[in-house]
Short mmCIF file of C-alpha atoms and ligand atoms in Angstrom, two decimals:
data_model
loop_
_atom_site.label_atom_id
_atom_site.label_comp_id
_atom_site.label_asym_id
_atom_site.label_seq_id
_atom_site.Cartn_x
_atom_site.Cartn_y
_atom_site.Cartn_z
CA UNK X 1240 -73.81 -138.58 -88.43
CA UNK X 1241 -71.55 -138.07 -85.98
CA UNK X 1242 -70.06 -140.58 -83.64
CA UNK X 1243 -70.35 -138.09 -80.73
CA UNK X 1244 -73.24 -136.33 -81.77
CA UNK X 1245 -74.21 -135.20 -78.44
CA UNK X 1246 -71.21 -133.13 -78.23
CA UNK X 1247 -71.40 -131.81 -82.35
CA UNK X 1248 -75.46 -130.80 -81.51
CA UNK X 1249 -74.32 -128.73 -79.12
CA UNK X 1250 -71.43 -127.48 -80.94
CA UNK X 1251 -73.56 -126.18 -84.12
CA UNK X 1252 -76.13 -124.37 -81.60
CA UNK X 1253 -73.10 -122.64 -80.37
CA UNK X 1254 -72.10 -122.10 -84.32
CA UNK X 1255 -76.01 -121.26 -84.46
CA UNK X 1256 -75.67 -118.41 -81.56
CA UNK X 1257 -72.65 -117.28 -83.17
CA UNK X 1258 -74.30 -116.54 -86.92
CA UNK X 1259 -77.23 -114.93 -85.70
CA UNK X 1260 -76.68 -112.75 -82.50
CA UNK X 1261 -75.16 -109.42 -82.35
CA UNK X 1262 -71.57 -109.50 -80.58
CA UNK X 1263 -70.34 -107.03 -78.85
CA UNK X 1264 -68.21 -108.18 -76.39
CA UNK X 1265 -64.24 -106.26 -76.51
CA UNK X 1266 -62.58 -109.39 -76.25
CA UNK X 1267 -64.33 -111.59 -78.79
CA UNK X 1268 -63.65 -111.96 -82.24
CA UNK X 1269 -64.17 -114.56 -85.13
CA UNK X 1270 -61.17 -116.57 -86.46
CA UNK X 1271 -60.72 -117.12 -90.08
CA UNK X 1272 -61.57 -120.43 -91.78
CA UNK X 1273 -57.65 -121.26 -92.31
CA UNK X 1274 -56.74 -120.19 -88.46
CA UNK X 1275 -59.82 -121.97 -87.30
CA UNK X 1276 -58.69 -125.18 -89.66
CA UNK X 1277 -54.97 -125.44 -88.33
CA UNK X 1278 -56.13 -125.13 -84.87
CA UNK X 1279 -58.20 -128.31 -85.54
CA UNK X 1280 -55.29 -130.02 -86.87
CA UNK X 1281 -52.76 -132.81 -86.37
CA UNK X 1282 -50.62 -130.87 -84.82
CA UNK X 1283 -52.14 -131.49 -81.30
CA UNK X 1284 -50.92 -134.91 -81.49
CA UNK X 1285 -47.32 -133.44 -80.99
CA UNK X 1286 -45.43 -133.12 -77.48
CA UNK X 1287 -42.99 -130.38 -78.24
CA UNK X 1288 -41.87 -129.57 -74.69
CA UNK X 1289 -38.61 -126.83 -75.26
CA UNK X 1290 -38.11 -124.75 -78.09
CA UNK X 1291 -37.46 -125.15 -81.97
CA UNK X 1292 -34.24 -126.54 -82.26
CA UNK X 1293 -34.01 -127.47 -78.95
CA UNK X 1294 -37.10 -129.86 -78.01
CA UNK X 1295 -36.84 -132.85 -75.34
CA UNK X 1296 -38.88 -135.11 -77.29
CA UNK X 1297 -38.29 -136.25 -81.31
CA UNK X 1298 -39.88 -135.92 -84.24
CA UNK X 1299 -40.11 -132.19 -83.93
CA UNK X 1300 -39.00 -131.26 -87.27
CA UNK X 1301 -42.25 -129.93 -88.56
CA UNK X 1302 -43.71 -128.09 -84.96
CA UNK X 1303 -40.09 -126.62 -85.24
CA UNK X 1304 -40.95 -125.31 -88.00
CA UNK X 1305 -44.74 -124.12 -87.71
CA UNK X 1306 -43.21 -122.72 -84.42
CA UNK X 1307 -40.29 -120.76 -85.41
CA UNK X 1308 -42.83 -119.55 -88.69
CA UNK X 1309 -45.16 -118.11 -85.38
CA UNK X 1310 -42.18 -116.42 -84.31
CA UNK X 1311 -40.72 -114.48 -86.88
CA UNK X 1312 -44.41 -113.45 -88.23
CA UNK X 1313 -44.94 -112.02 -84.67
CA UNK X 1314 -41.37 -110.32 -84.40
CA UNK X 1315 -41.99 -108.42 -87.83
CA UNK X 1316 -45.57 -107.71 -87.12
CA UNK X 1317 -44.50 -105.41 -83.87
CA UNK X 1318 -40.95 -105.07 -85.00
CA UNK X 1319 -40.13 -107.19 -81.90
CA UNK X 1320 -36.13 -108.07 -81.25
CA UNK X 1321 -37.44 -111.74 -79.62
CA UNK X 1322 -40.81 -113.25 -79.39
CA UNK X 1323 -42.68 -116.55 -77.40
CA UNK X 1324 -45.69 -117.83 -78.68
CA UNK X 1325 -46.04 -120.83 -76.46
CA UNK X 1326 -48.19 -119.04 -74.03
CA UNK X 1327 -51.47 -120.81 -73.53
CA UNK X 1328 -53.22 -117.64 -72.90
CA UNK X 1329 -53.35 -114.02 -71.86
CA UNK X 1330 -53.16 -114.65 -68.13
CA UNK X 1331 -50.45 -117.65 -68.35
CA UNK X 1332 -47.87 -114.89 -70.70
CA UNK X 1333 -48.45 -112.76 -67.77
CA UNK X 1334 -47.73 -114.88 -64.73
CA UNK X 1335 -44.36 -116.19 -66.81
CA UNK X 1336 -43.38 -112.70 -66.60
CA UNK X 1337 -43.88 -111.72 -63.22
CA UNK X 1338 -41.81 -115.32 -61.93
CA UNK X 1339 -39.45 -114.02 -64.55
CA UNK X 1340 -38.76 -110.58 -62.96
CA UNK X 1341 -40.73 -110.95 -59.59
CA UNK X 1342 -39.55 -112.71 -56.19
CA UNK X 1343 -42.46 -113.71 -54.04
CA UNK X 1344 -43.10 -110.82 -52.18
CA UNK X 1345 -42.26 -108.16 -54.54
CA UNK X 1346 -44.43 -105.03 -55.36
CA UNK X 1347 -45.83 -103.97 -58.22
CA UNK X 1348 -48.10 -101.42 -59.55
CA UNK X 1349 -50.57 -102.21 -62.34
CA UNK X 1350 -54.36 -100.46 -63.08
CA UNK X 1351 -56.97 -100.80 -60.43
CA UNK X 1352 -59.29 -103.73 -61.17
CA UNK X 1353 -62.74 -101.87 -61.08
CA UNK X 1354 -60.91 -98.79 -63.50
CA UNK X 1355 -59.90 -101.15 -65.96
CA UNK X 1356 -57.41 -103.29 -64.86
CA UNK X 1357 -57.08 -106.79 -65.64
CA UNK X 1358 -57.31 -109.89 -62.98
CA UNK X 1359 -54.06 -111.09 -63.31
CA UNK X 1360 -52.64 -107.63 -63.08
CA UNK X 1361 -52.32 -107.92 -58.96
CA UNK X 1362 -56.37 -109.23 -57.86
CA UNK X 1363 -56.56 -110.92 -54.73
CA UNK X 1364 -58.09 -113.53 -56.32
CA UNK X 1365 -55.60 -114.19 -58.80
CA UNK X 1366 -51.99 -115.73 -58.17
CA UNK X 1367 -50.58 -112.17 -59.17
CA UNK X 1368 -52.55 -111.06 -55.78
CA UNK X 1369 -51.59 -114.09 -53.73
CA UNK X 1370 -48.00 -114.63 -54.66
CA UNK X 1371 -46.66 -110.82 -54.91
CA UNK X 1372 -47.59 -107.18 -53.45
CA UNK X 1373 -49.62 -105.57 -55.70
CA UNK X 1374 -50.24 -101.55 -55.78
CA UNK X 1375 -52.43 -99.96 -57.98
CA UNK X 1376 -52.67 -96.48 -59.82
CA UNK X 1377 -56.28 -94.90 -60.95
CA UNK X 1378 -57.73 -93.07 -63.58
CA UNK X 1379 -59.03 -89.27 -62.86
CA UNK X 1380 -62.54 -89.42 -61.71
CA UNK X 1381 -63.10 -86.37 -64.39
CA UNK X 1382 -61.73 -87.47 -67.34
CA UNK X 1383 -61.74 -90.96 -66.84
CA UNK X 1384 -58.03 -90.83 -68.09
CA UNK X 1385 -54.88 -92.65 -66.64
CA UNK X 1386 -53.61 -90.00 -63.58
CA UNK X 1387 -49.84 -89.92 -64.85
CA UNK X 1388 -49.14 -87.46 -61.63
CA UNK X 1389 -51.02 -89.52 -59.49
CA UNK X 1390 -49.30 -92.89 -60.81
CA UNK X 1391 -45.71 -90.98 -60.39
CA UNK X 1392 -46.39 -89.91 -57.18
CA UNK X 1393 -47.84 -93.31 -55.78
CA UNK X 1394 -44.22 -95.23 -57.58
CA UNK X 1395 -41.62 -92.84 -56.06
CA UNK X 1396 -43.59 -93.30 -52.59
CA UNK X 1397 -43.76 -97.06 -52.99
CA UNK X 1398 -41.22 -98.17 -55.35
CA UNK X 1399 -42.77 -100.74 -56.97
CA UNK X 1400 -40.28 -103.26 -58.93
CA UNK X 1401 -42.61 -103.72 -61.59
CA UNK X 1402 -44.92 -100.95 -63.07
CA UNK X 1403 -48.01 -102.37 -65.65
CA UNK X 1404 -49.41 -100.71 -68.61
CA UNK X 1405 -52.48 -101.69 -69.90
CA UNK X 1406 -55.76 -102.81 -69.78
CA UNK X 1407 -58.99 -104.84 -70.45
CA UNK X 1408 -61.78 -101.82 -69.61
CA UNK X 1409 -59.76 -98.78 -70.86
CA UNK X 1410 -60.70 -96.73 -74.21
CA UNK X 1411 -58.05 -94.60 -74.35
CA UNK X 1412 -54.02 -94.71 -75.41
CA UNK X 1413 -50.99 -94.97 -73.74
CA UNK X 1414 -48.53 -92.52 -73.28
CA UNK X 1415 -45.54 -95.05 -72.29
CA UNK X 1416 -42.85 -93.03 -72.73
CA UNK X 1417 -44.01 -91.24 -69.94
CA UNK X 1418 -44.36 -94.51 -67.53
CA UNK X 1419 -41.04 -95.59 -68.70
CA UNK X 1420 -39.77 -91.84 -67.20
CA UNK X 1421 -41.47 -93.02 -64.08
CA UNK X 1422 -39.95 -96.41 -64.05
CA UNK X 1423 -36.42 -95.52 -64.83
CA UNK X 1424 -36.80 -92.97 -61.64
CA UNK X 1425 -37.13 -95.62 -59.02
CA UNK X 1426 -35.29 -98.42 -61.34
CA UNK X 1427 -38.41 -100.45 -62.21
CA UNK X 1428 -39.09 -102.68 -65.02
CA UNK X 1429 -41.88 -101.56 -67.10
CA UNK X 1430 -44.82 -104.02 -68.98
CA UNK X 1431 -47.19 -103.70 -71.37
CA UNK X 1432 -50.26 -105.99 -71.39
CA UNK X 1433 -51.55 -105.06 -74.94
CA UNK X 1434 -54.33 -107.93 -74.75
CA UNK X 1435 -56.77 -105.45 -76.11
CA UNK X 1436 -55.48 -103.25 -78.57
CA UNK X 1437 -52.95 -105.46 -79.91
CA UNK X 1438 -54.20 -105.39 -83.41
CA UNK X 1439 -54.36 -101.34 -83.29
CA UNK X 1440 -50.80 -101.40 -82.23
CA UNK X 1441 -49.94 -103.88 -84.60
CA UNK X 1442 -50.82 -102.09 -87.62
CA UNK X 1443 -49.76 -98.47 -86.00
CA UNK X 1444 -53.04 -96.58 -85.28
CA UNK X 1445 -52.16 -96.59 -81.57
CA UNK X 1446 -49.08 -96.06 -79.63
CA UNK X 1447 -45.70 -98.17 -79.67
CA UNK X 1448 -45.00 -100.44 -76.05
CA UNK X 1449 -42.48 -101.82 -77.29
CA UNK X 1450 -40.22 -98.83 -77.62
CA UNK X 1451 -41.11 -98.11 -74.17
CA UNK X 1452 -41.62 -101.38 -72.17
CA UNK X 1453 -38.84 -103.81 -71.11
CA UNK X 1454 -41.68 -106.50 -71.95
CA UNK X 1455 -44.91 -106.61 -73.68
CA UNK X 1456 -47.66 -109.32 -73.23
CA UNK X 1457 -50.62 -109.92 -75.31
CA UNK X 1458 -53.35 -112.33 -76.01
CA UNK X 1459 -53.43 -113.53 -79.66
CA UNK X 1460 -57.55 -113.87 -79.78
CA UNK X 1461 -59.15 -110.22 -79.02
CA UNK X 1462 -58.34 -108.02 -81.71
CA UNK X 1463 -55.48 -109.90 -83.38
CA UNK X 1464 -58.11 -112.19 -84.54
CA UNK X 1465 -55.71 -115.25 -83.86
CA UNK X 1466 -56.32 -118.20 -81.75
CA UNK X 1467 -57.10 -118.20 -78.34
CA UNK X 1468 -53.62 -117.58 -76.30
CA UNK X 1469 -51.22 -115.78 -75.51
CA UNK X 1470 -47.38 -114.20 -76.17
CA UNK X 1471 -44.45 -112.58 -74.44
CA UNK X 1472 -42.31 -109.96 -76.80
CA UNK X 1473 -38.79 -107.70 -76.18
CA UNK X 1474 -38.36 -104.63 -78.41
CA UNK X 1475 -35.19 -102.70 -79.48
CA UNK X 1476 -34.86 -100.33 -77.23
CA UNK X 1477 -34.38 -100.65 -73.64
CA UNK X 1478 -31.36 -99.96 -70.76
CA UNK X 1479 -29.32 -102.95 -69.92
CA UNK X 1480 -31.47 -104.01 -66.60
CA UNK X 1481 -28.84 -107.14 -66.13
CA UNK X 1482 -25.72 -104.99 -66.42
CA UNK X 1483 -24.65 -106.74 -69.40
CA UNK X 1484 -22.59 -104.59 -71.92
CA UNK X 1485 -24.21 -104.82 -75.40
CA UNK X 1486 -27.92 -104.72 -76.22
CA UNK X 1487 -27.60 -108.31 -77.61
CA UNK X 1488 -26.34 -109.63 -74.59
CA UNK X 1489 -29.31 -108.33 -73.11
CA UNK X 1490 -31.56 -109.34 -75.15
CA UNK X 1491 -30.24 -113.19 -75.01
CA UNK X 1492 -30.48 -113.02 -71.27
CA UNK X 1493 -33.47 -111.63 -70.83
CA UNK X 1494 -35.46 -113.55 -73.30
CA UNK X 1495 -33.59 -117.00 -72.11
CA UNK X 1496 -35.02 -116.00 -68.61
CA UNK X 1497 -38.71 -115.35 -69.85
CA UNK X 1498 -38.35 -118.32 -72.07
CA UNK X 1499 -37.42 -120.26 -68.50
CA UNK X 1500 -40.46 -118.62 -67.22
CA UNK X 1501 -43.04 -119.74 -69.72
CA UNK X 1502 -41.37 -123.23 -69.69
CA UNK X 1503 -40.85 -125.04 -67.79
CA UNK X 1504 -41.31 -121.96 -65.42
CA UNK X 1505 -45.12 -122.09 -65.59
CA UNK X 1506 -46.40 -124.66 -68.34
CA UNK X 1507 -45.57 -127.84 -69.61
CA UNK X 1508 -45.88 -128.88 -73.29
CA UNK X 1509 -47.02 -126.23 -76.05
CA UNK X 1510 -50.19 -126.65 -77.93
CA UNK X 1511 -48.28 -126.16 -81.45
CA UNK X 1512 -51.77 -126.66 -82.80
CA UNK X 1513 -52.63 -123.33 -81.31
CA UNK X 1514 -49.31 -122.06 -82.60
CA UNK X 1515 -49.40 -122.85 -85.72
CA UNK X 1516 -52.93 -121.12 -86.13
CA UNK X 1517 -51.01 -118.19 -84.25
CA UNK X 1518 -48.47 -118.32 -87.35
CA UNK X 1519 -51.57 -118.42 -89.64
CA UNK X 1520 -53.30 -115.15 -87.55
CA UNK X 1521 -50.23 -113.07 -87.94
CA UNK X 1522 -49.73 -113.84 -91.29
CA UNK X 1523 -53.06 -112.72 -92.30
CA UNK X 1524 -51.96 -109.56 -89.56
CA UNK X 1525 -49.24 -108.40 -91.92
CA UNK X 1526 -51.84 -108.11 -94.68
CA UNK X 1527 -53.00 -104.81 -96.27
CA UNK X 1528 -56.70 -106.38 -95.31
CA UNK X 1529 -55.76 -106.62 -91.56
CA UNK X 1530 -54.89 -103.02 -91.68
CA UNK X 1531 -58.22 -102.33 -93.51
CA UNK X 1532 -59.87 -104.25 -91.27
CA UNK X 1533 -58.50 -102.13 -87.55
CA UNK X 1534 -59.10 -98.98 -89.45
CA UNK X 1535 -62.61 -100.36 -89.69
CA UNK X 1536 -62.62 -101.45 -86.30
CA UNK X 1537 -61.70 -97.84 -84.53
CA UNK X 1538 -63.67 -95.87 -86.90
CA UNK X 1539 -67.11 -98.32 -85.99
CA UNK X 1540 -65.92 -97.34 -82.55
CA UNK X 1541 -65.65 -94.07 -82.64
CA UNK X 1542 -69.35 -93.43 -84.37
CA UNK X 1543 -70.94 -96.22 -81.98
CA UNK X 1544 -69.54 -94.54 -79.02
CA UNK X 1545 -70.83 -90.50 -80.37
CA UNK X 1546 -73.92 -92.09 -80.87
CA UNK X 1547 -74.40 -93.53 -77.41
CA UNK X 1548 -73.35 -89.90 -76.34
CA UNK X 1549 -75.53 -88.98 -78.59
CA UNK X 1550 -79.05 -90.69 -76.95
CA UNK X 1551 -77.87 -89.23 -73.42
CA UNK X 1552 -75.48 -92.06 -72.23
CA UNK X 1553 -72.26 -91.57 -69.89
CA UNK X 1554 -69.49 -92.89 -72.40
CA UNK X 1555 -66.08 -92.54 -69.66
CA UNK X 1556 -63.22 -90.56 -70.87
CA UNK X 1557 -65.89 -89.38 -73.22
CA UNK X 1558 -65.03 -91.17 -76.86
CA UNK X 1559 -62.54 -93.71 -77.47
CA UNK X 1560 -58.97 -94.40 -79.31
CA UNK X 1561 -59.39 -98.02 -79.67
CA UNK X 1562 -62.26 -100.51 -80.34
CA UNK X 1563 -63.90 -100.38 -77.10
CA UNK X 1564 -65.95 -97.91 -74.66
CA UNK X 1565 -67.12 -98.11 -71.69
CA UNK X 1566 -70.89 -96.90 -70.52
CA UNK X 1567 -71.82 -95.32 -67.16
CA UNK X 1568 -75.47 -96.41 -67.19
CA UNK X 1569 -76.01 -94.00 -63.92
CA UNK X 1570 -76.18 -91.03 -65.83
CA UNK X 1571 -79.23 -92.01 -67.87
CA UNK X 1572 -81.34 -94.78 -65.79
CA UNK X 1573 -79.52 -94.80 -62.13
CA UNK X 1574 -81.70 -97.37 -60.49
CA UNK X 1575 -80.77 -100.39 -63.74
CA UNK X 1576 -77.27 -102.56 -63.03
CA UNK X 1577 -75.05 -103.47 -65.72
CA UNK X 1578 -76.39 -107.25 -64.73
CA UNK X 1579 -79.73 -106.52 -65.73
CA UNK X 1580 -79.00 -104.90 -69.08
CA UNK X 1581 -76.36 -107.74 -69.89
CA UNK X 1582 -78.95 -110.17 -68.79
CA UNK X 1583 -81.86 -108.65 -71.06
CA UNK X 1584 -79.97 -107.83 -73.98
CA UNK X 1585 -78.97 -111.34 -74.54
CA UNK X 1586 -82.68 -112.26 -74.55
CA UNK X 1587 -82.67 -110.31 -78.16
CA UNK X 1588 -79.22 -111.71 -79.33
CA UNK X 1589 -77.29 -108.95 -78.34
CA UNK X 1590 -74.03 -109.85 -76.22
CA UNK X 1591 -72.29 -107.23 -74.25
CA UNK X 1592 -71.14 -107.71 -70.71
CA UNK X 1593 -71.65 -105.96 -67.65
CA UNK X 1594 -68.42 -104.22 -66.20
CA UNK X 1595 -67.43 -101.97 -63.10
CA UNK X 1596 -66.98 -98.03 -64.01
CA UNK X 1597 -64.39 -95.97 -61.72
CA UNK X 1598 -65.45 -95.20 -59.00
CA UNK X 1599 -68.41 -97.70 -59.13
CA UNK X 1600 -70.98 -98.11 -56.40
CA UNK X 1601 -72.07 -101.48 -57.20
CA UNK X 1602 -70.24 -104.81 -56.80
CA UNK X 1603 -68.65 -106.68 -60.03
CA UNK X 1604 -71.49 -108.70 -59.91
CA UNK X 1605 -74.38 -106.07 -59.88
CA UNK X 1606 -72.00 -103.64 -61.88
CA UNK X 1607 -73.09 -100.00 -63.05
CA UNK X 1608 -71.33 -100.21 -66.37
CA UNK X 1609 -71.41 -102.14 -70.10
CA UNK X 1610 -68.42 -102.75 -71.85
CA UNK X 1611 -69.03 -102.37 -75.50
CA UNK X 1612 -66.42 -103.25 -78.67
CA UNK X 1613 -66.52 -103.88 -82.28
CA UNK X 1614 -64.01 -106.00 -83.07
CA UNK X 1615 -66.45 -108.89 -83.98
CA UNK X 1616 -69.07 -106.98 -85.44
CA UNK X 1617 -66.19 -105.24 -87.82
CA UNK X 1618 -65.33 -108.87 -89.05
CA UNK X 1619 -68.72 -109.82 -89.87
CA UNK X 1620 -68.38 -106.50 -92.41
CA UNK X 1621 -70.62 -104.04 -90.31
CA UNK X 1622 -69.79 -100.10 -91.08
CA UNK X 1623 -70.31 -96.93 -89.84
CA UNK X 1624 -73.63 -96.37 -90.98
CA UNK X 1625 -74.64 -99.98 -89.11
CA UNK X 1626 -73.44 -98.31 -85.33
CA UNK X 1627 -76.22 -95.96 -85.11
CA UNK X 1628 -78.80 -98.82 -85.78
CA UNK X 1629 -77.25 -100.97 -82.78
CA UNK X 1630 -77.04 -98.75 -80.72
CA UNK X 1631 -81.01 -97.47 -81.02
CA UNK X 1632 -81.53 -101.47 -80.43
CA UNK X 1633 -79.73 -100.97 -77.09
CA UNK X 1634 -81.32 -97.90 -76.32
CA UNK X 1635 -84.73 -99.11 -76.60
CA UNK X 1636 -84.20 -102.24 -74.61
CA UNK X 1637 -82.48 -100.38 -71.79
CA UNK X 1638 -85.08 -97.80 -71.60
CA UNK X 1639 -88.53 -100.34 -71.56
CA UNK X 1640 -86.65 -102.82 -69.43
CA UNK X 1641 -89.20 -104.70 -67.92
CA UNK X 1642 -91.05 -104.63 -71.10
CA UNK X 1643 -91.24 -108.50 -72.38
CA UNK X 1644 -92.87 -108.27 -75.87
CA UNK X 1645 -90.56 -106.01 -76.87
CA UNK X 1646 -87.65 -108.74 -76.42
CA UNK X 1647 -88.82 -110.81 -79.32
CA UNK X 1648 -89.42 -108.13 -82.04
CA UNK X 1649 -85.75 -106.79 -81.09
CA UNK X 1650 -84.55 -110.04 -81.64
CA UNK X 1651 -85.98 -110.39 -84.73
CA UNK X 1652 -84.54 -107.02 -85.98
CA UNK X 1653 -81.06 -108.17 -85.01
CA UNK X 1654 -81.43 -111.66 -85.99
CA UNK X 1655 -82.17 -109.82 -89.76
CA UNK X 1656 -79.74 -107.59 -89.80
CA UNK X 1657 -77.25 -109.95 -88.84
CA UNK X 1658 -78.39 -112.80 -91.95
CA UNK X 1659 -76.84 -109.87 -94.12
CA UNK X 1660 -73.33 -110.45 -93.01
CA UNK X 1661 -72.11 -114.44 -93.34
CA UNK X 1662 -69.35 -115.56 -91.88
CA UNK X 1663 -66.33 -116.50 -93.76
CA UNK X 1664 -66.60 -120.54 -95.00
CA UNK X 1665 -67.28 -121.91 -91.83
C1 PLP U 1938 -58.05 -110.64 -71.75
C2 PLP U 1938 -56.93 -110.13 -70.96
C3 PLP U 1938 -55.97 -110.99 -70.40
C4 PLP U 1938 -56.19 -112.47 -70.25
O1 PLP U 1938 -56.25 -113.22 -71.32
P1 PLP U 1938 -56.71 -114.75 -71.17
O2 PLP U 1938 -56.28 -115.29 -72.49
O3 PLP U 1938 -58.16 -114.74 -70.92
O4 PLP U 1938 -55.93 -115.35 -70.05
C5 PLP U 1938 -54.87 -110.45 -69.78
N1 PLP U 1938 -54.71 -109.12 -69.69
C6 PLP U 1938 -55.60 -108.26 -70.19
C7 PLP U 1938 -55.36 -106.82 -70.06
C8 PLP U 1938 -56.76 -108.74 -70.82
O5 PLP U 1938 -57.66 -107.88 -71.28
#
């Protein structure tokens, strides 16, 4: 018995909801019992505010070293020149870098929100929105593809100071070197945020950024499998934005100013807890299992998204390169929302969430689209053959939406299927 047990009930209904549904949402994954046990650890006892070697509090010796460990995973895993890990998330690695490069004021062009983009990436409602000037470029209504043309045009009109890559609602690669063409034509800096397709990247089955990008972001919990947060990396090869001589020197000011900008720029102490579960996620990144495991992860994709195509359904950009699509529901039943599909789907166990298309008619909250991925579903060992079946499951809820009795056999289908694949020890 737990002292707390009102707080551990809930805890193992979550664990409960976890084992038994169906999870398809891009962004989620499940940890491994080793990341999940040094994220519980002593190590969140520690105030570490600074960086290895160079800490303002003592007794640092051992987060110094879990810390640097994080590090020099990360920097072989992407073949990065300089890494932080101390980021406390996605969003927070972002907003480090934009007070790192960015004055108040400043423009800068990143992915329009409802084709993909990301909140922090310039919404009004986020501080990228309130604090700087935020332009956005589109994808092509017909393809449902980044508008390269469109996005040059739009920079060398607006000069932006900043141009984004990436994306949370996007299925389709990167062609960087091309953005970094646009950027170096107006001098802009230019950022990948590879929060979703990290782990593709990581193990090579999708473009480089970091050959490209002055800076790449990521979260450490979507496909990387890691704990929840976030990172800021430099690669090799970039012009000397400072004006200093050698490519060392600009590495050491550059990352010196975005380690200013994570702290004490925008966060206080780091949660080496979370960092050294970050050290334990890349570890297990550089393994020949990882790279098993996002070959897995695409290839589930790939046959979940033909067979969506495949019962009628609108999949934009028509396929996908990484481990997520993205469903126009108007094509097939115009008058149901993305809300109401979300909403009766996880009556039967099946998590997906509701998302804008391009070009969408609706409002975020009503929403015409589902965002689908299979990064979770890969890790509980699901194959190919497995896609086809989840994707009937979807089908027939979607199309008998109002039925109720069909809820509860659905469930019980999923709930099944899903006993067949345990989860690792925990
Ligand atoms: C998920 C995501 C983030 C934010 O990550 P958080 O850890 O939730 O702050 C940032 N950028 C993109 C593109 C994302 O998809």
């Amino acid at each position: 018995m737990k002292r707390d047990s009102k707080v551990f009930e809930i805890i193992e209904k979550e664990r409960q909801r976890q084992m038994s549904g169906l999870e398809l949402i891009a962004s989620e994954n499940f940890v491994s019992d080793e990341v999940m046990e040094a994220m519980g650890s002593v190590m969140t006892n520690k105030y570490a505010e600074g960086y290895p070697g160079k800490r303002y509090y003592g007794g640092c010796q051992f987060v110094d070293e879990t810390e640097q460990l994080a590090i020099d995973r990360l920097k072989e895993l992407f073949g990065a020149v300089w890494a932080n890990v101390q980021p406390h998330s996605g969003a927070q690695a972002n907003m480090a870098v934009f007070l790192t490069l960015l004055k108040p004021g400043d423009k800068f062009m990143g992915l329009d929100l409802s084709h993909g983009g990301h909140l922090s990436h310039g919404s009004k409602v986020n501080s990228s929105g309130m604090l700087y000037d935020p332009i956005a470029y589109e994808v092509d209504e017909e393809t449902g593809m980044v508008d390269y043309d469109k996005m040059e045009e739009v920079a060398l009109r607006e000069k932006p100071k900043l141009i984004l890559a990436g994306a949370s609602a996007y299925s389709r690669d990167w062609d960087y070197k091309r953005m970094r063409e646009i950027a170096d034509k107006i001098g802009a800096f230019l950022m990948a945020d590879i929060a979703h397709p990290a782990g593709l990247i990581a193990v090579g089955l999708l473009n480089d950024p970091l050959k490209y990008c002055h800076v790449v972001t990521s979260t450490t919990h979507k496909t990387l499998r890691g704990p929840r947060g976030g990172i800021i990396m430099m690669g090799e090869d970039f012009e000397n934005p400072f004006g200093k001589k050698t490519m060392k020197g600009v590495v050491r000011k550059m990352s010196s100013l975005f380690d200013s900008g994570v702290f004490p720029g925008t966060q206080g102490g780091p949660l080496e807890h979370v960092i050294a579960a970050k050290a334990v996620a890349f570890g297990e990144a550089l393994t020949k299992e990882y790279k098993d495991y996002m070959k897995q992860v695409k290839s589930n994709a790939e046959v979940m998204a033909q067979a969506f195509v495949e019962k009628g359904y609108h999949v934009i950009s028509e396929g996908t390169d990484n481990h997520l699509m993205l469903i126009d529901l108007r094509t097939k039943f115009p008058e149901i929302t993305g809300r109401k599909v979300e909403n009766t789907l996880v009556l039967a166990d099946i998590t997906v969430n509701k998302n804008m298309v391009p070009f969408d008619t609706r409002s975020p909250f009503q929403a015409s689209g589902l965002r689908v991925g299979t990064p979770a579903i890969t890790t509980r060992g699901m194959k190919e053959e497995h896609m086809p079946v989840i994707v009937d499951f979807i089908d027939q809820m979607i199309s008998d939406i109002d039925n109720e009795e069909l809820i509860p056999k659905i469930k019980k289908q999923v709930n099944e299927m899903m006993a067949e694949f345990p989860m690792f020890a925990w």
